[in-house]
Amino acid sequence: MDEVDVPSYFLCPISQEIMRDPVTVSSGITYDRESIERWISSSKNTSTCPVTRQPLSSDTDLIPNHSLRRLIQAWCTLNASKGIERIPTPKLPVDKAQIIKLLNEGNALQHQMRCLQSLRSIANENERNRRCLESAGAVEFLATIVANEDSSSSNDEEALYILYRLQISEAGLKKLIIRRSNGEDFIETLMRVLQHGTYPSRAYAALLLKSMFEVCDPIYLMALRVEHFAQIVNVLRDQISKQASKASLQIMVEICHWTRNRIKAVEAGAVSVLIEILLETTTEKRDSEMVLVVLDQLCGCAEGRAELLGHGAGIAVVSKKILRVSHLATERGVRILSSISRFYPTSFVLQEMLQVGVVSKLCLVLQVDCSLITKEKAKEMLKLHSRVWKNSSCIPVHLLSSYPSS
C-alpha cells in the first residue's frame, strides 16, 4: 500500500486508527465506537472523557456521527487505488431489549436453535455486544440449556460455545458457580458434559471450567472429588483440542496447590497421562512447562512420587526436558528428580538415574546459566549420592570436573 496522509480528524483519539464507526460522547468529542466502549467499560476509566477529562458515565449515550462516517467512507473510495479499503456502514448496535425479546423466543423449544444461532452472531460481532448479552440475562438462558439433560447435543454445543465466547465477567462467573439446576451446581453440569458430551462440548466445558476455577472459592476447589479430576485428566488423555488441553493443564496447576487434591489427581491417573504428554515430540514449550509444574506438585505427595517412579519412562523424560525447554522447566525438572532421589535412594533408582543421564544433566546444570536455587538443588543431589555416582563410567569425562566434592 502506498503512503497516504490520513486526515487527523479521521483518527480515533484513543487508538489513533481510522474510525470505522464514529460516535460522539456527551463531551462533544468523537471516538471510534469500539475504542470508547472499551474505555468506558474499563473500571479505571469510567469517570472521564479521554480528551477533555469531563465526567462520563458507563451508560453514556454514544451518538453516531453519520456525517463524519460518510466523509471517511468517501475518502477511502477516493484512495482505493492506493490500497485503502472502504469502511463498511456499521450495523445498528444491538440493545438489551432486542436481546431479551430474542431470549424469550428461545424459551420455545422449536425456536431454540435459531435463537442460539442469532446469539452466536451477536456475540461474535464485538465486545459491546458480549457485555450487552451478559447484562440481558443470556448467561442464565444458556446455562439452563446446558443443564437440561434432555437438550440436544447440537444445542448444548452451541450454548457452550456462546458461553465461552462471551468472556463472562468475574461477577458473572461467580454467579454461574453458585447457580443450581436439577440439584446440581453449574460446575457439576460442566463435569457431566466432560464425561458424556461431544468433543466440541467437552472442549468448551474445559475452557469454561478454567475461567470459573480462577475465581472459585478455595474451599470449593479443595472439595473436588476424584471423579472430577478423572474428567479433567480424560480431556488431556483424549487430546480433544490444543485449547482444551492447555485449559486442562492450567486447571491442574490451579487445583493441585493442596495436598489432598494432589492425591486425588494421582488416583485419577494424572501422572501417567502427564508423562505421555512429555513423551510427545510435538508438545509445545508452554505445555511442557505446565506439565512439569503439575508433576512437581504431584511429587509433593508419596502417591505421586510412586506413580512417577512406576512409569517406565518417568525419570528419563523428566531428565530429558532439563536444559531443553526453559529455565522454568529446568527448575521443575530438577525439583522432581530431587524428590525421587531423596525419598527413593535405593540402588535400583540411583542406577536408573545414572543410566538415563540424570547425573550427567545435573553436572551440566552446575556449568550453565541456571537459577541459584536450581544449581543448589542439583549440587545437593550430587553430593548426597556421590558414593554411588561419582566414579561411574556413565558420566562423561568432561563433566566429572564439575562434580561437587563431598
Short mmCIF file of C-alpha atoms in Angstrom, two decimals:
data_model
loop_
_atom_site.label_atom_id
_atom_site.label_comp_id
_atom_site.label_asym_id
_atom_site.label_seq_id
_atom_site.Cartn_x
_atom_site.Cartn_y
_atom_site.Cartn_z
CA MET A 1 0.00 0.00 0.00
CA ASP A 2 1.30 3.48 -0.91
CA GLU A 3 1.93 6.06 1.80
CA VAL A 4 -1.29 8.01 2.36
CA ASP A 5 -1.74 11.05 4.59
CA VAL A 6 -4.83 10.36 6.69
CA PRO A 7 -6.69 13.48 7.88
CA SER A 8 -6.17 13.73 11.62
CA TYR A 9 -9.88 14.14 12.34
CA PHE A 10 -10.47 10.68 10.81
CA LEU A 11 -8.37 9.12 13.55
CA CYS A 12 -9.76 7.96 16.89
CA PRO A 13 -8.12 9.95 19.73
CA ILE A 14 -7.67 6.72 21.72
CA SER A 15 -6.40 4.19 19.16
CA GLN A 16 -5.05 6.63 16.55
CA GLU A 17 -6.62 4.42 13.87
CA ILE A 18 -9.18 5.39 11.22
CA MET A 19 -12.62 5.36 12.82
CA ARG A 20 -14.91 2.64 11.48
CA ASP A 21 -17.96 3.67 13.50
CA PRO A 22 -17.51 7.25 14.76
CA VAL A 23 -19.70 8.21 17.73
CA THR A 24 -19.85 11.41 19.76
CA VAL A 25 -19.97 11.39 23.56
CA SER A 26 -21.51 13.96 25.91
CA SER A 27 -18.27 15.97 25.99
CA GLY A 28 -18.58 16.63 22.25
CA ILE A 29 -15.54 14.54 21.27
CA THR A 30 -15.88 11.86 18.59
CA TYR A 31 -14.32 8.43 19.01
CA ASP A 32 -14.49 5.06 17.29
CA ARG A 33 -17.32 3.18 18.98
CA GLU A 34 -15.28 0.10 19.89
CA SER A 35 -12.45 2.16 21.42
CA ILE A 36 -14.63 4.41 23.56
CA GLU A 37 -16.79 1.50 24.71
CA ARG A 38 -13.65 -0.35 25.78
CA TRP A 39 -12.52 2.80 27.63
CA ILE A 40 -15.87 3.24 29.37
CA SER A 41 -16.13 -0.43 30.38
CA SER A 42 -12.67 -0.33 31.96
CA SER A 43 -13.16 0.18 35.69
CA LYS A 44 -10.30 2.68 35.96
CA ASN A 45 -11.55 4.91 33.12
CA THR A 46 -15.30 5.15 33.66
CA SER A 47 -15.31 8.66 35.10
CA THR A 48 -13.82 10.84 32.36
CA CYS A 49 -13.67 11.60 28.64
CA PRO A 50 -10.16 10.63 27.43
CA VAL A 51 -9.59 14.05 25.81
CA THR A 52 -11.49 16.64 27.89
CA ARG A 53 -11.49 14.72 31.19
CA GLN A 54 -15.15 15.68 31.63
CA PRO A 55 -17.25 13.17 33.58
CA LEU A 56 -18.71 10.26 31.61
CA SER A 57 -20.97 7.58 32.99
CA SER A 58 -20.80 3.95 31.92
CA ASP A 59 -24.26 4.24 30.33
CA THR A 60 -23.48 7.47 28.45
CA ASP A 61 -25.22 7.90 25.10
CA LEU A 62 -22.98 7.31 22.09
CA ILE A 63 -24.45 9.33 19.23
CA PRO A 64 -23.48 8.08 15.75
CA ASN A 65 -21.62 10.75 13.75
CA HIS A 66 -23.05 9.91 10.33
CA SER A 67 -21.55 12.96 8.60
CA LEU A 68 -18.02 12.07 9.65
CA ARG A 69 -18.55 8.41 8.74
CA ARG A 70 -19.67 9.36 5.21
CA LEU A 71 -16.62 11.62 4.85
CA ILE A 72 -14.33 8.77 5.91
CA GLN A 73 -16.04 6.37 3.50
CA ALA A 74 -15.77 8.87 0.62
CA TRP A 75 -12.07 9.43 1.39
CA CYS A 76 -11.49 5.64 1.41
CA THR A 77 -13.17 5.36 -2.01
CA LEU A 78 -11.04 8.18 -3.45
CA ASN A 79 -7.88 6.46 -2.19
CA ALA A 80 -8.85 2.92 -3.21
CA SER A 81 -6.10 2.89 -5.86
CA LYS A 82 -3.57 3.40 -3.06
CA GLY A 83 -4.70 0.28 -1.21
CA ILE A 84 -7.23 1.89 1.13
CA GLU A 85 -10.23 -0.36 1.76
CA ARG A 86 -13.67 1.21 2.05
CA ILE A 87 -15.05 1.04 5.56
CA PRO A 88 -18.50 -0.63 5.53
CA THR A 89 -21.50 1.08 7.02
CA PRO A 90 -21.76 -0.29 10.57
CA LYS A 91 -24.79 -2.18 11.75
CA LEU A 92 -27.03 -0.57 14.31
CA PRO A 93 -25.79 -1.71 17.75
CA VAL A 94 -27.92 -4.34 19.42
CA ASP A 95 -29.72 -3.23 22.58
CA LYS A 96 -30.82 -5.00 25.72
CA ALA A 97 -34.50 -5.01 24.77
CA GLN A 98 -33.76 -6.83 21.49
CA ILE A 99 -31.77 -9.49 23.30
CA ILE A 100 -34.45 -10.03 25.96
CA LYS A 101 -37.03 -10.50 23.19
CA LEU A 102 -34.73 -13.00 21.47
CA LEU A 103 -34.20 -14.93 24.73
CA ASN A 104 -37.95 -15.09 25.34
CA GLU A 105 -38.46 -16.54 21.86
CA GLY A 106 -35.70 -19.08 22.57
CA ASN A 107 -37.64 -20.47 25.52
CA ALA A 108 -39.84 -22.25 22.97
CA LEU A 109 -38.01 -25.46 22.02
CA GLN A 110 -38.86 -25.17 18.33
CA HIS A 111 -37.17 -21.75 18.15
CA GLN A 112 -34.19 -22.58 20.35
CA MET A 113 -31.57 -23.38 17.69
CA ARG A 114 -32.49 -20.30 15.67
CA CYS A 115 -32.17 -18.22 18.84
CA LEU A 116 -28.77 -19.74 19.60
CA GLN A 117 -27.52 -19.02 16.10
CA SER A 118 -28.60 -15.39 16.47
CA LEU A 119 -26.88 -15.14 19.86
CA ARG A 120 -23.67 -16.58 18.35
CA SER A 121 -23.74 -13.97 15.59
CA ILE A 122 -24.30 -11.16 18.09
CA ALA A 123 -21.55 -12.40 20.43
CA ASN A 124 -19.01 -12.73 17.62
CA GLU A 125 -19.53 -9.16 16.44
CA ASN A 126 -17.82 -7.13 19.16
CA GLU A 127 -17.08 -6.71 22.86
CA ARG A 128 -20.01 -4.34 23.37
CA ASN A 129 -22.45 -6.98 22.18
CA ARG A 130 -20.96 -9.56 24.52
CA ARG A 131 -21.38 -7.27 27.52
CA CYS A 132 -24.92 -6.45 26.42
CA LEU A 133 -25.74 -10.16 26.14
CA GLU A 134 -24.47 -10.79 29.66
CA SER A 135 -26.41 -7.89 31.17
CA ALA A 136 -29.61 -9.01 29.39
CA GLY A 137 -29.52 -12.47 31.00
CA ALA A 138 -28.05 -14.55 28.18
CA VAL A 139 -25.69 -16.39 30.55
CA GLU A 140 -28.58 -17.73 32.64
CA PHE A 141 -30.50 -18.69 29.49
CA LEU A 142 -27.53 -20.58 28.02
CA ALA A 143 -26.69 -22.28 31.31
CA THR A 144 -30.28 -23.54 31.53
CA ILE A 145 -29.95 -25.19 28.11
CA VAL A 146 -26.69 -26.91 29.09
CA ALA A 147 -28.12 -28.06 32.42
CA ASN A 148 -31.16 -29.60 30.73
CA GLU A 149 -30.28 -33.27 30.25
CA ASP A 150 -32.96 -33.54 27.55
CA SER A 151 -31.31 -30.84 25.45
CA SER A 152 -29.90 -31.99 22.10
CA SER A 153 -26.12 -32.29 21.69
CA SER A 154 -26.16 -29.64 18.95
CA ASN A 155 -27.96 -27.16 21.24
CA ASP A 156 -25.50 -27.95 24.03
CA GLU A 157 -22.53 -27.34 21.74
CA GLU A 158 -23.95 -24.03 20.55
CA ALA A 159 -24.82 -22.84 24.09
CA LEU A 160 -21.40 -23.82 25.46
CA TYR A 161 -19.60 -22.08 22.58
CA ILE A 162 -21.52 -18.85 23.21
CA LEU A 163 -20.87 -19.03 26.98
CA TYR A 164 -17.16 -19.40 26.24
CA ARG A 165 -17.24 -16.66 23.59
CA LEU A 166 -18.94 -14.20 25.94
CA GLN A 167 -15.79 -13.97 28.08
CA ILE A 168 -18.05 -13.69 31.11
CA SER A 169 -17.13 -11.09 33.73
CA GLU A 170 -15.77 -12.17 37.12
CA ALA A 171 -19.09 -11.28 38.77
CA GLY A 172 -20.93 -13.30 36.14
CA LEU A 173 -18.64 -16.29 36.63
CA LYS A 174 -19.16 -16.22 40.40
CA LYS A 175 -22.91 -16.08 39.88
CA LEU A 176 -22.65 -19.02 37.50
CA ILE A 177 -20.66 -21.04 40.04
CA ILE A 178 -23.46 -20.90 42.64
CA ARG A 179 -26.22 -21.44 40.06
CA ARG A 180 -28.16 -24.65 40.72
CA SER A 181 -30.44 -26.61 38.42
CA ASN A 182 -31.91 -30.07 38.98
CA GLY A 183 -29.99 -30.30 42.25
CA GLU A 184 -26.52 -29.67 40.78
CA ASP A 185 -24.37 -26.54 40.51
CA PHE A 186 -23.06 -25.44 37.14
CA ILE A 187 -19.56 -26.82 37.73
CA GLU A 188 -21.19 -30.24 38.24
CA THR A 189 -23.09 -29.66 35.00
CA LEU A 190 -19.84 -28.96 33.14
CA MET A 191 -18.26 -32.05 34.69
CA ARG A 192 -21.16 -34.07 33.33
CA VAL A 193 -20.51 -32.56 29.90
CA LEU A 194 -16.85 -33.56 30.19
CA GLN A 195 -17.95 -37.13 30.83
CA HIS A 196 -20.76 -37.56 28.31
CA GLY A 197 -20.59 -34.65 25.86
CA THR A 198 -19.35 -34.49 22.29
CA TYR A 199 -15.74 -33.46 21.66
CA PRO A 200 -16.67 -29.81 20.92
CA SER A 201 -18.89 -29.62 24.00
CA ARG A 202 -16.14 -31.10 26.19
CA ALA A 203 -13.63 -28.61 24.80
CA TYR A 204 -15.82 -25.58 25.58
CA ALA A 205 -16.69 -27.04 29.00
CA ALA A 206 -12.97 -27.32 29.83
CA LEU A 207 -12.38 -23.71 28.76
CA LEU A 208 -15.29 -22.51 30.89
CA LEU A 209 -14.12 -24.54 33.90
CA LYS A 210 -10.70 -22.90 33.66
CA SER A 211 -12.29 -19.43 33.89
CA MET A 212 -14.59 -20.48 36.73
CA PHE A 213 -11.85 -22.14 38.79
CA GLU A 214 -9.77 -18.96 38.57
CA VAL A 215 -12.43 -17.08 40.58
CA CYS A 216 -13.69 -20.02 42.64
CA ASP A 217 -13.58 -20.16 46.45
CA PRO A 218 -10.60 -22.31 47.55
CA ILE A 219 -12.93 -24.25 49.85
CA TYR A 220 -14.90 -25.41 46.80
CA LEU A 221 -11.71 -26.37 44.96
CA MET A 222 -10.46 -28.41 47.91
CA ALA A 223 -13.79 -30.29 47.99
CA LEU A 224 -13.48 -31.54 44.39
CA ARG A 225 -13.83 -35.30 44.10
CA VAL A 226 -11.61 -37.89 42.39
CA GLU A 227 -14.16 -38.25 39.58
CA HIS A 228 -13.82 -34.51 38.85
CA PHE A 229 -10.08 -34.95 38.42
CA ALA A 230 -10.71 -38.01 36.25
CA GLN A 231 -12.80 -35.98 33.79
CA ILE A 232 -10.12 -33.28 33.53
CA VAL A 233 -7.42 -35.92 33.04
CA ASN A 234 -9.55 -37.56 30.33
CA VAL A 235 -9.59 -34.30 28.37
CA LEU A 236 -5.79 -34.43 28.38
CA ARG A 237 -5.74 -38.14 27.50
CA ASP A 238 -8.20 -37.75 24.61
CA GLN A 239 -6.38 -34.69 23.18
CA ILE A 240 -9.68 -33.08 22.22
CA SER A 241 -8.03 -29.84 21.10
CA LYS A 242 -4.93 -27.80 21.86
CA GLN A 243 -7.01 -25.15 23.61
CA ALA A 244 -8.83 -27.70 25.74
CA SER A 245 -5.56 -29.45 26.69
CA LYS A 246 -3.96 -26.15 27.64
CA ALA A 247 -7.01 -25.18 29.70
CA SER A 248 -6.97 -28.56 31.46
CA LEU A 249 -3.29 -28.17 32.32
CA GLN A 250 -3.99 -24.70 33.70
CA ILE A 251 -6.83 -26.17 35.77
CA MET A 252 -4.49 -28.82 37.16
CA VAL A 253 -1.92 -26.17 38.11
CA GLU A 254 -4.68 -24.19 39.83
CA ILE A 255 -6.26 -27.01 41.84
CA CYS A 256 -3.17 -29.04 42.78
CA HIS A 257 -1.90 -26.48 45.30
CA TRP A 258 -3.39 -28.58 48.10
CA THR A 259 -2.04 -31.98 49.17
CA ARG A 260 -5.49 -33.58 49.32
CA ASN A 261 -6.08 -32.56 45.69
CA ARG A 262 -2.70 -33.93 44.63
CA ILE A 263 -3.67 -37.34 45.96
CA LYS A 264 -7.00 -37.17 44.10
CA ALA A 265 -5.22 -36.23 40.87
CA VAL A 266 -2.85 -39.18 41.26
CA GLU A 267 -5.78 -41.52 41.91
CA ALA A 268 -7.40 -40.17 38.72
CA GLY A 269 -4.38 -41.30 36.69
CA ALA A 270 -2.85 -37.86 36.12
CA VAL A 271 0.82 -38.87 36.42
CA SER A 272 0.90 -41.37 33.56
CA VAL A 273 -1.07 -39.05 31.26
CA LEU A 274 1.28 -36.14 32.02
CA ILE A 275 4.33 -38.29 31.30
CA GLU A 276 2.81 -39.39 27.99
CA ILE A 277 2.35 -35.72 27.04
CA LEU A 278 6.02 -35.05 27.77
CA LEU A 279 6.98 -38.02 25.61
CA GLU A 280 5.29 -36.48 22.57
CA THR A 281 7.76 -34.66 20.33
CA THR A 282 5.13 -32.09 19.32
CA THR A 283 4.43 -30.83 22.85
CA GLU A 284 4.73 -27.03 22.92
CA LYS A 285 7.10 -25.22 25.28
CA ARG A 286 4.37 -23.74 27.49
CA ASP A 287 2.57 -27.09 27.74
CA SER A 288 5.82 -28.85 28.74
CA GLU A 289 6.35 -26.23 31.43
CA MET A 290 2.84 -26.69 32.84
CA VAL A 291 3.16 -30.49 32.76
CA LEU A 292 6.39 -30.27 34.77
CA VAL A 293 4.80 -27.81 37.20
CA VAL A 294 1.93 -30.24 37.83
CA LEU A 295 4.27 -33.25 38.10
CA ASP A 296 6.33 -31.29 40.63
CA GLN A 297 3.15 -30.62 42.61
CA LEU A 298 2.12 -34.27 42.45
CA CYS A 299 5.58 -35.39 43.56
CA GLY A 300 4.87 -33.43 46.72
CA CYS A 301 2.91 -36.47 47.91
CA ALA A 302 4.08 -40.06 48.30
CA GLU A 303 1.45 -41.37 45.91
CA GLY A 304 2.65 -39.05 43.14
CA ARG A 305 6.28 -40.00 43.58
CA ALA A 306 5.41 -43.70 43.48
CA GLU A 307 3.42 -43.27 40.25
CA LEU A 308 6.19 -41.35 38.51
CA LEU A 309 8.75 -43.92 39.61
CA GLY A 310 6.49 -46.74 38.49
CA HIS A 311 6.23 -45.39 34.95
CA GLY A 312 8.98 -46.85 32.78
CA ALA A 313 9.76 -43.50 31.15
CA GLY A 314 9.07 -41.17 34.10
CA ILE A 315 12.62 -40.40 35.26
CA ALA A 316 14.06 -40.43 31.74
CA VAL A 317 11.59 -37.98 30.19
CA VAL A 318 11.84 -35.52 33.10
CA SER A 319 15.62 -35.61 32.76
CA LYS A 320 15.36 -35.08 29.02
CA LYS A 321 13.41 -31.84 29.44
CA ILE A 322 16.05 -30.30 31.72
CA LEU A 323 18.04 -27.62 29.83
CA ARG A 324 15.97 -28.23 26.68
CA VAL A 325 12.77 -26.28 27.26
CA SER A 326 13.21 -23.25 29.53
CA HIS A 327 14.57 -22.12 32.89
CA LEU A 328 11.18 -22.90 34.47
CA ALA A 329 11.15 -26.41 33.03
CA THR A 330 14.71 -27.00 34.24
CA GLU A 331 13.87 -25.77 37.73
CA ARG A 332 10.81 -28.01 37.99
CA GLY A 333 12.59 -31.00 36.45
CA VAL A 334 15.41 -30.78 38.97
CA ARG A 335 12.89 -30.45 41.82
CA ILE A 336 11.05 -33.59 40.65
CA LEU A 337 14.24 -35.64 40.44
CA SER A 338 15.34 -34.32 43.81
CA SER A 339 12.08 -35.56 45.37
CA ILE A 340 12.53 -39.00 43.80
CA SER A 341 16.17 -39.39 44.81
CA ARG A 342 15.52 -38.15 48.34
CA PHE A 343 12.58 -40.45 49.08
CA TYR A 344 13.74 -43.43 47.00
CA PRO A 345 17.55 -43.58 47.40
CA THR A 346 17.59 -47.27 46.51
CA SER A 347 20.32 -48.84 44.43
CA PHE A 348 17.84 -49.56 41.63
CA VAL A 349 16.63 -45.92 41.40
CA LEU A 350 20.11 -44.42 41.66
CA GLN A 351 21.42 -46.74 38.95
CA GLU A 352 18.50 -45.87 36.69
CA MET A 353 19.30 -42.19 37.13
CA LEU A 354 22.86 -42.88 36.06
CA GLN A 355 21.83 -44.90 33.01
CA VAL A 356 19.23 -42.43 31.67
CA GLY A 357 21.59 -39.47 32.03
CA VAL A 358 20.19 -37.73 35.10
CA VAL A 359 23.60 -37.41 36.79
CA SER A 360 25.22 -36.00 33.64
CA LYS A 361 22.41 -33.47 33.36
CA LEU A 362 22.88 -32.39 36.97
CA CYS A 363 26.60 -31.86 36.37
CA LEU A 364 25.74 -29.81 33.30
CA VAL A 365 23.27 -27.72 35.29
CA LEU A 366 26.18 -26.62 37.50
CA GLN A 367 28.07 -25.37 34.43
CA VAL A 368 25.38 -23.38 32.60
CA ASP A 369 23.21 -20.35 33.25
CA CYS A 370 20.55 -21.55 35.71
CA SER A 371 18.99 -20.03 38.81
CA LEU A 372 20.98 -20.27 42.05
CA ILE A 373 18.20 -22.33 43.65
CA THR A 374 18.30 -24.88 40.80
CA LYS A 375 22.09 -25.13 40.98
CA GLU A 376 21.95 -25.64 44.73
CA LYS A 377 19.31 -28.34 44.36
CA ALA A 378 21.43 -30.15 41.73
CA LYS A 379 24.58 -29.84 43.87
CA GLU A 380 22.74 -31.19 46.90
CA MET A 381 21.61 -34.27 44.94
CA LEU A 382 25.10 -34.93 43.56
CA LYS A 383 26.69 -34.65 46.99
CA LEU A 384 24.03 -36.80 48.64
CA HIS A 385 24.61 -39.72 46.25
CA SER A 386 28.27 -39.16 45.38
CA ARG A 387 29.28 -42.57 46.79
CA VAL A 388 27.17 -44.27 44.08
CA TRP A 389 27.52 -41.75 41.25
CA LYS A 390 30.87 -40.00 41.33
CA ASN A 391 33.09 -42.76 39.96
CA SER A 392 30.61 -44.13 37.45
CA SER A 393 31.66 -44.63 33.83
CA CYS A 394 28.21 -43.32 32.82
CA ILE A 395 29.34 -39.74 33.47
CA PRO A 396 31.26 -38.20 30.54
CA VAL A 397 34.85 -37.31 31.48
CA HIS A 398 34.40 -33.62 30.60
CA LEU A 399 31.60 -33.36 33.20
CA LEU A 400 33.46 -35.05 36.07
CA SER A 401 35.34 -31.85 36.83
CA SER A 402 32.06 -30.17 37.77
CA TYR A 403 31.04 -32.93 40.17
CA PRO A 404 30.98 -31.26 43.61
CA SER A 405 33.23 -32.58 46.34
CA SER A 406 31.53 -34.14 49.34
#
